[in-house]
PDB file of C-alpha atoms in Angstrom:
ATOM      1  CA  MET G1119     103.060 118.722 106.254  1.00 89.00           C
ATOM      2  CA  ALA G1120     102.815 120.483 109.584  1.00 90.00           C
ATOM      3  CA  GLU G1121     106.499 121.487 109.428  1.00 89.00           C
ATOM      4  CA  LEU G1122     105.961 123.340 106.153  1.00 92.00           C
ATOM      5  CA  VAL G1123     102.988 125.186 107.629  1.00 94.00           C
ATOM      6  CA  TRP G1124     104.992 126.016 110.764  1.00 91.00           C
ATOM      7  CA  ASN G1125     107.781 127.429 108.590  1.00 90.00           C
ATOM      8  CA  ALA G1126     105.261 129.728 106.921  1.00 93.00           C
ATOM      9  CA  LEU G1127     103.818 130.799 110.271  1.00 94.00           C
ATOM     10  CA  ASP G1128     107.327 131.422 111.629  1.00 91.00           C
ATOM     11  CA  ALA G1129     107.777 133.810 108.679  1.00 93.00           C
ATOM     12  CA  ASN G1130     104.794 135.834 109.995  1.00 94.00           C
ATOM     13  CA  ALA G1131     102.417 134.536 107.320  1.00 96.00           C
ATOM     14  CA  THR G1132      98.752 135.270 107.941  1.00 97.00           C
ATOM     15  CA  LEU G1133      97.629 133.169 104.963  1.00 98.00           C
ATOM     16  CA  VAL G1134      98.923 129.643 104.334  1.00 98.00           C
ATOM     17  CA  ASP G1135      97.406 127.443 101.651  1.00 98.00           C
ATOM     18  CA  VAL G1136      98.221 123.742 101.285  1.00 97.00           C
ATOM     19  CA  GLU G1137      97.094 122.445  97.905  1.00 97.00           C
ATOM     20  CA  LEU G1138      97.119 118.761  97.017  1.00 96.00           C
ATOM     21  CA  ARG G1139      97.287 118.412  93.241  1.00 95.00           C
ATOM     22  CA  ARG G1140      95.975 115.121  91.951  1.00 93.00           C
ATOM     23  CA  ASP G1141      95.947 113.042  88.820  1.00 90.00           C
ATOM     24  CA  TRP G1142      93.459 110.159  88.838  1.00 85.00           C
ATOM     25  CA  ASP G1143      92.978 110.532  92.612  1.00 82.00           C
ATOM     26  CA  ALA G1144      96.717 110.167  93.301  1.00 89.00           C
ATOM     27  CA  ILE G1145      98.553 113.134  94.795  1.00 93.00           C
ATOM     28  CA  THR G1146     101.173 114.225  92.255  1.00 94.00           C
ATOM     29  CA  GLN G1147     102.268 117.523  93.798  1.00 96.00           C
ATOM     30  CA  ILE G1148     101.935 119.355  97.081  1.00 96.00           C
ATOM     31  CA  VAL G1149     102.048 123.157  96.934  1.00 98.00           C
ATOM     32  CA  VAL G1150     102.300 125.270 100.089  1.00 97.00           C
ATOM     33  CA  THR G1151     101.921 129.008  99.509  1.00 98.00           C
ATOM     34  CA  ASP G1152     102.195 131.741 102.135  1.00 98.00           C
ATOM     35  CA  ASN G1153     102.300 135.515 102.472  1.00 98.00           C
ATOM     36  CA  GLY G1154     105.110 135.623 105.034  1.00 96.00           C
ATOM     37  CA  HIS G1155     108.259 137.741 104.902  1.00 95.00           C
ATOM     38  CA  GLY G1156     109.988 135.358 102.488  1.00 96.00           C
ATOM     39  CA  MET G1157     113.662 134.458 102.307  1.00 93.00           C
ATOM     40  CA  THR G1158     116.419 136.670 101.083  1.00 93.00           C
ATOM     41  CA  PRO G1159     119.023 134.970  98.888  1.00 92.00           C
ATOM     42  CA  GLU G1160     121.547 135.284 101.734  1.00 90.00           C
ATOM     43  CA  ARG G1161     119.198 133.723 104.283  1.00 87.00           C
ATOM     44  CA  ALA G1162     118.315 130.922 101.861  1.00 88.00           C
ATOM     45  CA  ARG G1163     121.956 130.083 101.193  1.00 87.00           C
ATOM     46  CA  ALA G1164     122.762 130.087 104.905  1.00 82.00           C
ATOM     47  CA  ALA G1165     119.719 127.971 105.802  1.00 79.00           C
ATOM     48  CA  PHE G1166     120.275 125.362 103.096  1.00 78.00           C
ATOM     49  CA  GLU G1167     124.039 124.947 103.401  1.00 73.00           C
ATOM     50  CA  GLY G1168     123.638 122.387 106.169  1.00 60.00           C
ATOM     51  CA  TYR G1169     121.017 120.665 108.280  1.00 53.00           C
ATOM     52  CA  GLY G1170     120.109 122.223 111.574  1.00 53.00           C
ATOM     53  CA  LYS G1171     120.927 125.732 110.392  1.00 54.00           C
ATOM     54  CA  THR G1172     118.159 128.272 110.736  1.00 57.00           C
ATOM     55  CA  TRP G1173     117.739 131.925 111.592  1.00 53.00           C
ATOM     56  CA  LYS G1174     115.351 130.753 114.339  1.00 55.00           C
ATOM     57  CA  THR G1175     118.009 129.185 116.575  1.00 57.00           C
ATOM     58  CA  GLY G1176     117.991 130.836 119.992  1.00 63.00           C
ATOM     59  CA  LYS G1177     114.891 132.938 119.271  1.00 64.00           C
ATOM     60  CA  THR G1178     111.461 132.699 120.904  1.00 60.00           C
ATOM     61  CA  HIS G1179     109.422 135.030 118.682  1.00 59.00           C
ATOM     62  CA  THR G1180     109.063 135.745 114.988  1.00 66.00           C
ATOM     63  CA  GLU G1181     110.696 138.791 113.423  1.00 71.00           C
ATOM     64  CA  GLY G1182     109.242 141.935 114.937  1.00 70.00           C
ATOM     65  CA  ASN G1183     108.132 139.945 118.036  1.00 64.00           C
ATOM     66  CA  THR G1184     104.810 139.421 116.276  1.00 77.00           C
ATOM     67  CA  ARG G1185     104.087 135.833 117.313  1.00 82.00           C
ATOM     68  CA  ILE G1186     105.547 132.877 119.186  1.00 74.00           C
ATOM     69  CA  LEU G1187     108.137 131.005 117.131  1.00 76.00           C
ATOM     70  CA  HIS G1188     107.696 127.286 116.585  1.00 78.00           C
ATOM     71  CA  GLY G1189     110.672 125.855 114.711  1.00 58.00           C
ATOM     72  CA  HIS G1190     114.318 126.101 115.672  1.00 51.00           C
ATOM     73  CA  ASN G1191     115.986 122.917 114.441  1.00 54.00           C
ATOM     74  CA  GLY G1192     116.234 123.558 110.683  1.00 54.00           C
ATOM     75  CA  GLU G1193     114.663 120.186 109.858  1.00 64.00           C
ATOM     76  CA  GLY G1194     111.649 121.202 107.745  1.00 70.00           C
ATOM     77  CA  ARG G1195     113.186 120.106 104.463  1.00 73.00           C
ATOM     78  CA  LEU G1196     113.892 116.632 105.881  1.00 77.00           C
ATOM     79  CA  TYR G1197     110.207 116.204 106.615  1.00 80.00           C
ATOM     80  CA  ALA G1198     109.359 117.543 103.153  1.00 84.00           C
ATOM     81  CA  LEU G1199     111.606 114.920 101.540  1.00 85.00           C
ATOM     82  CA  ALA G1200     109.432 112.253 103.163  1.00 87.00           C
ATOM     83  CA  LEU G1201     106.532 113.553 101.041  1.00 92.00           C
ATOM     84  CA  GLY G1202     108.189 113.695  97.649  1.00 91.00           C
ATOM     85  CA  ASP G1203     111.389 113.370  95.691  1.00 90.00           C
ATOM     86  CA  TRP G1204     111.854 116.859  94.222  1.00 92.00           C
ATOM     87  CA  LEU G1205     111.457 120.070  96.253  1.00 93.00           C
ATOM     88  CA  THR G1206     111.426 123.659  95.062  1.00 95.00           C
ATOM     89  CA  TRP G1207     111.085 126.880  97.035  1.00 94.00           C
ATOM     90  CA  GLU G1208     110.302 130.176  95.304  1.00 97.00           C
ATOM     91  CA  SER G1209     110.498 133.031  97.745  1.00 97.00           C
ATOM     92  CA  VAL G1210     110.209 136.803  97.590  1.00 97.00           C
ATOM     93  CA  ALA G1211     111.524 139.045 100.357  1.00 97.00           C
ATOM     94  CA  GLU G1212     111.958 142.766 100.790  1.00 96.00           C
ATOM     95  CA  VAL G1213     115.533 144.051 100.943  1.00 94.00           C
ATOM     96  CA  ASP G1214     116.235 147.786 101.262  1.00 94.00           C
ATOM     97  CA  GLY G1215     112.751 148.671 100.037  1.00 94.00           C
ATOM     98  CA  ARG G1216     112.790 146.439  96.962  1.00 96.00           C
ATOM     99  CA  LEU G1217     111.588 142.908  96.316  1.00 97.00           C
ATOM    100  CA  VAL G1218     114.151 140.188  95.619  1.00 97.00           C
ATOM    101  CA  GLY G1219     113.526 136.601  94.657  1.00 97.00           C
ATOM    102  CA  VAL G1220     115.275 133.358  95.430  1.00 97.00           C
ATOM    103  CA  TRP G1221     114.809 129.875  94.022  1.00 96.00           C
ATOM    104  CA  ILE G1222     115.964 126.810  95.966  1.00 93.00           C
ATOM    105  CA  ASN G1223     115.748 123.217  94.835  1.00 93.00           C
ATOM    106  CA  GLY G1224     116.886 119.785  95.865  1.00 88.00           C
ATOM    107  CA  ASN G1225     115.937 116.163  95.522  1.00 87.00           C
ATOM    108  CA  ALA G1226     115.784 112.978  97.535  1.00 75.00           C
ATOM    109  CA  ASP G1227     118.676 111.382  95.636  1.00 81.00           C
ATOM    110  CA  HIS G1228     121.053 114.096  96.883  1.00 76.00           C
ATOM    111  CA  SER G1229     119.412 115.219 100.127  1.00 71.00           C
ATOM    112  CA  THR G1230     122.455 117.168 101.301  1.00 75.00           C
ATOM    113  CA  VAL G1231     122.850 119.160  98.072  1.00 79.00           C
ATOM    114  CA  TRP G1232     120.665 122.241  97.678  1.00 84.00           C
ATOM    115  CA  GLN G1233     120.917 124.930  95.054  1.00 88.00           C
ATOM    116  CA  ALA G1234     119.895 128.483  95.921  1.00 90.00           C
ATOM    117  CA  GLN G1235     120.061 131.299  93.431  1.00 93.00           C
ATOM    118  CA  GLU G1236     118.790 134.845  93.301  1.00 94.00           C
ATOM    119  CA  THR G1237     116.043 135.407  90.741  1.00 94.00           C
ATOM    120  CA  ALA G1238     113.627 138.075  89.659  1.00 94.00           C
ATOM    121  CA  PRO G1239     110.699 138.192  92.110  1.00 94.00           C
ATOM    122  CA  ALA G1240     108.074 135.592  91.135  1.00 90.00           C
ATOM    123  CA  ARG G1241     105.268 137.719  92.623  1.00 93.00           C
ATOM    124  CA  ASP G1242     104.546 141.319  93.536  1.00 95.00           C
ATOM    125  CA  LYS G1243     104.619 140.856  97.335  1.00 96.00           C
ATOM    126  CA  THR G1244     106.577 138.886  99.888  1.00 97.00           C
ATOM    127  CA  GLY G1245     105.944 135.200 100.525  1.00 98.00           C
ATOM    128  CA  THR G1246     107.058 131.708  99.674  1.00 97.00           C
ATOM    129  CA  THR G1247     105.756 128.830  97.573  1.00 97.00           C
ATOM    130  CA  VAL G1248     107.045 125.310  98.224  1.00 96.00           C
ATOM    131  CA  ARG G1249     106.414 122.657  95.582  1.00 97.00           C
ATOM    132  CA  ILE G1250     106.914 118.989  96.326  1.00 95.00           C
ATOM    133  CA  ASP G1251     106.744 116.582  93.406  1.00 95.00           C
ATOM    134  CA  VAL G1252     105.347 113.239  94.531  1.00 94.00           C
ATOM    135  CA  PRO G1253     106.710 110.273  92.566  1.00 92.00           C
ATOM    136  CA  GLN G1254     104.243 108.061  90.748  1.00 86.00           C
ATOM    137  CA  GLY G1255     103.075 105.231  92.953  1.00 82.00           C
ATOM    138  CA  LYS G1256     104.051 106.868  96.260  1.00 83.00           C
ATOM    139  CA  ALA G1257     101.127 106.568  98.638  1.00 82.00           C
ATOM    140  CA  LEU G1258     100.577 109.451 101.017  1.00 89.00           C
ATOM    141  CA  ARG G1259      97.871 107.760 103.036  1.00 85.00           C
ATOM    142  CA  ARG G1260      97.915 110.219 105.919  1.00 88.00           C
ATOM    143  CA  LEU G1261      97.252 113.114 103.532  1.00 90.00           C
ATOM    144  CA  GLU G1262      94.632 111.179 101.562  1.00 87.00           C
ATOM    145  CA  ARG G1263      92.557 110.193 104.596  1.00 89.00           C
ATOM    146  CA  ASP G1264      89.236 111.897 105.316  1.00 90.00           C
ATOM    147  CA  ASP G1265      90.575 113.106 108.666  1.00 93.00           C
ATOM    148  CA  ALA G1266      93.793 114.664 107.267  1.00 94.00           C
ATOM    149  CA  ALA G1267      92.507 118.238 107.719  1.00 94.00           C
ATOM    150  CA  ALA G1268      91.368 117.463 111.271  1.00 94.00           C
ATOM    151  CA  ASN G1269      94.765 115.960 112.127  1.00 94.00           C
ATOM    152  CA  LEU G1270      96.585 119.056 110.840  1.00 95.00           C
ATOM    153  CA  THR G1271      94.109 121.258 112.693  1.00 95.00           C
ATOM    154  CA  ALA G1272      94.901 119.399 115.911  1.00 94.00           C
ATOM    155  CA  LYS G1273      98.604 120.162 115.497  1.00 93.00           C
ATOM    156  CA  LEU G1274      97.900 123.857 114.906  1.00 95.00           C
ATOM    157  CA  ALA G1275      94.813 124.364 117.107  1.00 94.00           C
ATOM    158  CA  PHE G1276      96.342 126.289 119.994  1.00 92.00           C
ATOM    159  CA  TYR G1277      98.260 128.531 117.600  1.00 93.00           C
ATOM    160  CA  LEU G1278      95.199 129.212 115.449  1.00 95.00           C
ATOM    161  CA  ARG G1279      93.202 130.092 118.568  1.00 93.00           C
ATOM    162  CA  ALA G1280      95.942 132.379 119.861  1.00 92.00           C
ATOM    163  CA  TYR G1281      96.239 134.161 116.498  1.00 94.00           C
ATOM    164  CA  PRO G1282      92.741 134.383 114.981  1.00 94.00           C
ATOM    165  CA  ASP G1283      94.043 136.598 112.141  1.00 95.00           C
ATOM    166  CA  VAL G1284      95.916 133.557 110.755  1.00 96.00           C
ATOM    167  CA  CYS G1285      94.152 131.495 108.072  1.00 98.00           C
ATOM    168  CA  VAL G1286      95.442 128.055 107.078  1.00 98.00           C
ATOM    169  CA  THR G1287      93.691 126.056 104.372  1.00 98.00           C
ATOM    170  CA  PHE G1288      94.327 122.411 103.586  1.00 97.00           C
ATOM    171  CA  ASP G1289      93.078 120.921 100.325  1.00 95.00           C
ATOM    172  CA  GLY G1290      90.481 123.682  99.997  1.00 95.00           C
ATOM    173  CA  LYS G1291      89.254 123.554 103.617  1.00 95.00           C
ATOM    174  CA  ARG G1292      89.957 126.300 106.136  1.00 96.00           C
ATOM    175  CA  LEU G1293      91.330 124.806 109.349  1.00 97.00           C
ATOM    176  CA  ASP G1294      89.142 125.806 112.273  1.00 95.00           C
ATOM    177  CA  PRO G1295      90.129 124.663 115.782  1.00 93.00           C
ATOM    178  CA  SER G1296      86.504 124.770 116.945  1.00 91.00           C
ATOM    179  CA  ASP G1297      85.869 121.844 114.581  1.00 87.00           C
ATOM    180  CA  ILE G1298      87.949 119.564 116.793  1.00 83.00           C
ATOM    181  CA  ILE G1299      87.456 121.039 120.268  1.00 76.00           C
ATOM    182  CA  VAL G1300      84.674 119.133 121.989  1.00 69.00           C
ATOM    183  CA  GLY G1301      81.825 121.309 123.223  1.00 62.00           C
ATOM    184  CA  GLU G1302      82.890 124.441 121.353  1.00 55.00           C
ATOM    185  CA  ALA G1303      80.623 125.901 118.726  1.00 58.00           C
ATOM    186  CA  ALA G1304      82.088 127.350 115.561  1.00 58.00           C
ATOM    187  CA  PRO G1305      81.927 131.164 115.443  1.00 60.00           C
ATOM    188  CA  ALA G1306      79.048 132.607 113.443  1.00 62.00           C
ATOM    189  CA  THR G1307      80.013 133.943 110.036  1.00 59.00           C
TER     190      THR G1307
END
């Protein structure tokens, strides 16, 4: 889960929402939505044509030198496949002053085959939505635990403290590093 959030943050997202959709208490779909710069169709095709390929290789900061870059190995989709069997990205990016959309999908049965195609923009601003379909009966115990939000917060804590304008929510709860840092009071709202 953290890798999908990092991908959003590496795209300069300031809002990242992780939604766990359930049916009878079982997680059936994971949806990660962000307001980052999105993927152009060209970048999507290049990134998904092979593992380990990413625009981040050799870089230390996000586009525009806005924030420190986290990922650089192009492995996020591998981690996502551990969560579910069918993955879909819908992304909107700005190209030459206009919005363009791209749709990427793949599945666990053919983990090296990814389809990317240009589409009409699915929204009116840049960003990406990742949908992971969780097969019936697959237990995602780490995401279902009461401390799942705290564990994700721990992985992102230093980043969230360094960039207070960034908001990450997990299953309806805003991740706040002061919740897990001993002796630190949460800021007054």
